[in-house]
Amino acid sequence: MSDKVLSQALSDLGVYEQSKVSVERRIKMPEQYDLVEAAMKIIQDRRSIRQYTDEPVSEEHLEMILEAARQAPSGENAQPWRFIIVNDPATRKQLGAIAGGGSGRRFTAEFVTKKMQERFSSLQDEAKKRAAFEKLTSGRVSAFLADAPVNIVVCGKKDVWDLPYDTSAAIENMLLMVTALGLGACWVIAPCIDIRDEERVKALLGMPEGFKAVSIISVGHPTRPHRPRPRIPIKDLVFLEKWGESYYKEQA
């Protein structure tokens, strides 16, 4: 394939914009350069998507998402994860109700203890602030599981010490593959934080006692493009040798 054809193909896929990366520059770089750039774009483009169209997720795409999860790292290669695919609307509705209840209780507690007010103290628009409080305390922020075409319930073996970290790696792999496929997903922990909610999830799905419901990933086609979310400047996140010693030195 000629470099011109490759450039156009990658541009059509959204891997990069030719205006930002010249063909001449890429020729001088190692072969993996395109992969590095594509990987960073996928990482940067990932968003938590909560609104989906009615279009189903194809079996091919679902298998790619699950294979990405299977390839995740785990302590001592324990691979403690198991996944339950939920397509049935009635089951998704029940999972959404459990998630909504869990979120509602959590955020109501934050409101009562004034933590929520502190979090939104910089928001000056009182109407928007009240709307945010209402949405969070009502549980609607997590109830959307019912509307996603697919729910992937992430389960983990209780007797594996690294369970939270191992399953988190598998989940992030899924989220990145979802983004690469042009789909949307959201990592929802609300149905699994309170032991009472988790037991409801386990009973609903027939999970054995030796496994824990870790979280639920909603997957579907986004209803609209999503804008980038703000990130803390990297210079404020990284230290050199000791805490407080900035890794990034100010330019003279």
CSV table of C-alpha atoms in Angstrom, one decimal, residues 12 45 53 120 175 197 203 212 247:
chain,number,residue,atom,x,y,z
A,12,ASP,CA,-10.8,8.3,7.1
A,45,ASP,CA,-11.4,10.0,23.0
A,53,THR,CA,-29.7,4.7,20.3
A,120,PHE,CA,-20.5,22.2,43.5
A,175,LEU,CA,-13.7,0.7,27.5
A,197,ASP,CA,-27.6,-4.2,46.2
A,203,ALA,CA,-29.6,-13.3,42.9
A,212,LYS,CA,-18.6,-11.0,43.6
A,247,TYR,CA,8.9,16.6,37.5
